PDB file of C-alpha atoms in Angstrom:
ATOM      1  CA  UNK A   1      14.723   7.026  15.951  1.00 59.00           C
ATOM      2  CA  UNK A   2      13.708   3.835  16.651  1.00 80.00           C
ATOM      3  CA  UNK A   3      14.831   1.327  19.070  1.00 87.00           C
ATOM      4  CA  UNK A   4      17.349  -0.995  18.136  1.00 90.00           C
ATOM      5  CA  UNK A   5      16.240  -5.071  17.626  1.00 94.00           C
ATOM      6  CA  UNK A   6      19.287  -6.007  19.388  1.00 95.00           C
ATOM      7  CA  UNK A   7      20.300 -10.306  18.457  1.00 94.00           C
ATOM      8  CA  UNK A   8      22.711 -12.676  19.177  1.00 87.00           C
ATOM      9  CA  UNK A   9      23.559 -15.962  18.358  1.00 80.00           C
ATOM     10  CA  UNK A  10      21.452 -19.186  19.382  1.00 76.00           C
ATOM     11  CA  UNK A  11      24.720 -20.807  19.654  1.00 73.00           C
ATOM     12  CA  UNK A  12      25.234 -18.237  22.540  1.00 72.00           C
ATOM     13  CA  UNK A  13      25.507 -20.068  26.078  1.00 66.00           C
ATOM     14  CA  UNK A  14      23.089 -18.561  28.768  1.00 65.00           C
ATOM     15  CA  UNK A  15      23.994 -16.931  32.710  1.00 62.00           C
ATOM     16  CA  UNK A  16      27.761 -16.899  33.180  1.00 61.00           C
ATOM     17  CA  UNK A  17      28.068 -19.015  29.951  1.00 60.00           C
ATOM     18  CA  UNK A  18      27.015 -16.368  28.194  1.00 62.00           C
ATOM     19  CA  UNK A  19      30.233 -14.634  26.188  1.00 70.00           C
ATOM     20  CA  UNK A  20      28.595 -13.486  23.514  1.00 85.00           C
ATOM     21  CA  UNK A  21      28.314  -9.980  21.546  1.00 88.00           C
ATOM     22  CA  UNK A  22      24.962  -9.130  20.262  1.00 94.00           C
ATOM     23  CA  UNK A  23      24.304  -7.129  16.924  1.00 96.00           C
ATOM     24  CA  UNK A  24      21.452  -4.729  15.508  1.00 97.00           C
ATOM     25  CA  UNK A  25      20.749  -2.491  12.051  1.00 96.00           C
ATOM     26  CA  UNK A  26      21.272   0.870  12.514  1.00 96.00           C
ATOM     27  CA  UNK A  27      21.104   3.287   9.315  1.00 95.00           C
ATOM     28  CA  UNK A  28      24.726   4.189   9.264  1.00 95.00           C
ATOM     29  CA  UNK A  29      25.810   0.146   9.754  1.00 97.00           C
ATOM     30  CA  UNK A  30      25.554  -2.770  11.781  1.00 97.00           C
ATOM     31  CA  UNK A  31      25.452  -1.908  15.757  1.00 97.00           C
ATOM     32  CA  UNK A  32      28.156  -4.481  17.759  1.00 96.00           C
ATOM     33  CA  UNK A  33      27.736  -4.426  22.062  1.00 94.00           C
ATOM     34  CA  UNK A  34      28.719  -6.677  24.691  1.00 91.00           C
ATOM     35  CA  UNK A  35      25.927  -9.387  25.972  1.00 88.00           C
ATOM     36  CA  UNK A  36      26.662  -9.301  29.091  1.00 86.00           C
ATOM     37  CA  UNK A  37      26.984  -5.095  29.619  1.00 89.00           C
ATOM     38  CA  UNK A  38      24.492  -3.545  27.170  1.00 90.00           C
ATOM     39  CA  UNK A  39      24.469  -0.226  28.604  1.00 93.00           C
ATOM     40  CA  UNK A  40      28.069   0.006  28.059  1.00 94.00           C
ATOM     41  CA  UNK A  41      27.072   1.412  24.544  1.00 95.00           C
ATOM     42  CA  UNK A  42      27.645   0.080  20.848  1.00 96.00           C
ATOM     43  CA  UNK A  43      30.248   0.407  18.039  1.00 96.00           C
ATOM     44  CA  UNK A  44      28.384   0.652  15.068  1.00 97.00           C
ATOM     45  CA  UNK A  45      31.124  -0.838  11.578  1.00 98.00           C
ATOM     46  CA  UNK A  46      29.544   0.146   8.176  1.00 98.00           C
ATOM     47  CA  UNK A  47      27.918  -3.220   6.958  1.00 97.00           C
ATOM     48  CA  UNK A  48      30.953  -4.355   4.298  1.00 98.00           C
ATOM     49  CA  UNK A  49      33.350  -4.067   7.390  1.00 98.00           C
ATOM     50  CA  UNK A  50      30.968  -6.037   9.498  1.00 97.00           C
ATOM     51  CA  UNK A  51      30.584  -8.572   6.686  1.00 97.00           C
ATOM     52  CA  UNK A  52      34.365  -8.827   6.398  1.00 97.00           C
ATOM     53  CA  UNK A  53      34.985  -9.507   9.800  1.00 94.00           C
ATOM     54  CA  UNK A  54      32.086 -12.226  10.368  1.00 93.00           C
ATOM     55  CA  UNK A  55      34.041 -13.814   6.894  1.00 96.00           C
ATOM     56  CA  UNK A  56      37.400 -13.617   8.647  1.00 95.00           C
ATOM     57  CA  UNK A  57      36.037 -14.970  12.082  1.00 90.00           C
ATOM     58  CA  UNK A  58      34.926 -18.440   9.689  1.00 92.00           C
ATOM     59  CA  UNK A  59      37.805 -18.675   7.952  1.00 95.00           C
ATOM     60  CA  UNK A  60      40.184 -18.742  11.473  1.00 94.00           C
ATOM     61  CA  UNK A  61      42.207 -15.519  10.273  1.00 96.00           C
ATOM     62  CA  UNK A  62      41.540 -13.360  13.887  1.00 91.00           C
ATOM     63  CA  UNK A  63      43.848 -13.358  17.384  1.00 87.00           C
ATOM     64  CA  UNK A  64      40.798 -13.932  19.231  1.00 74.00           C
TER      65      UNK A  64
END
């Protein structure tokens, strides 16, 4: 296997600004891990759940 391309947004802040998760392809979906604690491990969502909840996040429908 590969090594993951891990990305995250350029609207991401940097140092302790930085609150950001970063995301990367992975054959069984799209990989999801913390910024700031990427050893911490992933959680990989199939890529229609992914897209679902990067629509909801724009339309304002999460508790964040």
């Amino acid at each position: 296997m590969s090594t993951p391309m891990w990305r995250k947004s350029s609207y991401s802040g940097t140092g302790d600004q930085s609150v950001c998760v970063e995301i990367a392809p992975f054959p069984s979906g799209i990989g999801v891990r913390d910024s700031k604690n990427p050893g911490l491990g992933h959680l990989t969502l199939p890529a229609d759940v992914f897209a679902d909840l990067i629509d909801r996040a724009k339309r304002d429908e999460l508790d964040l």
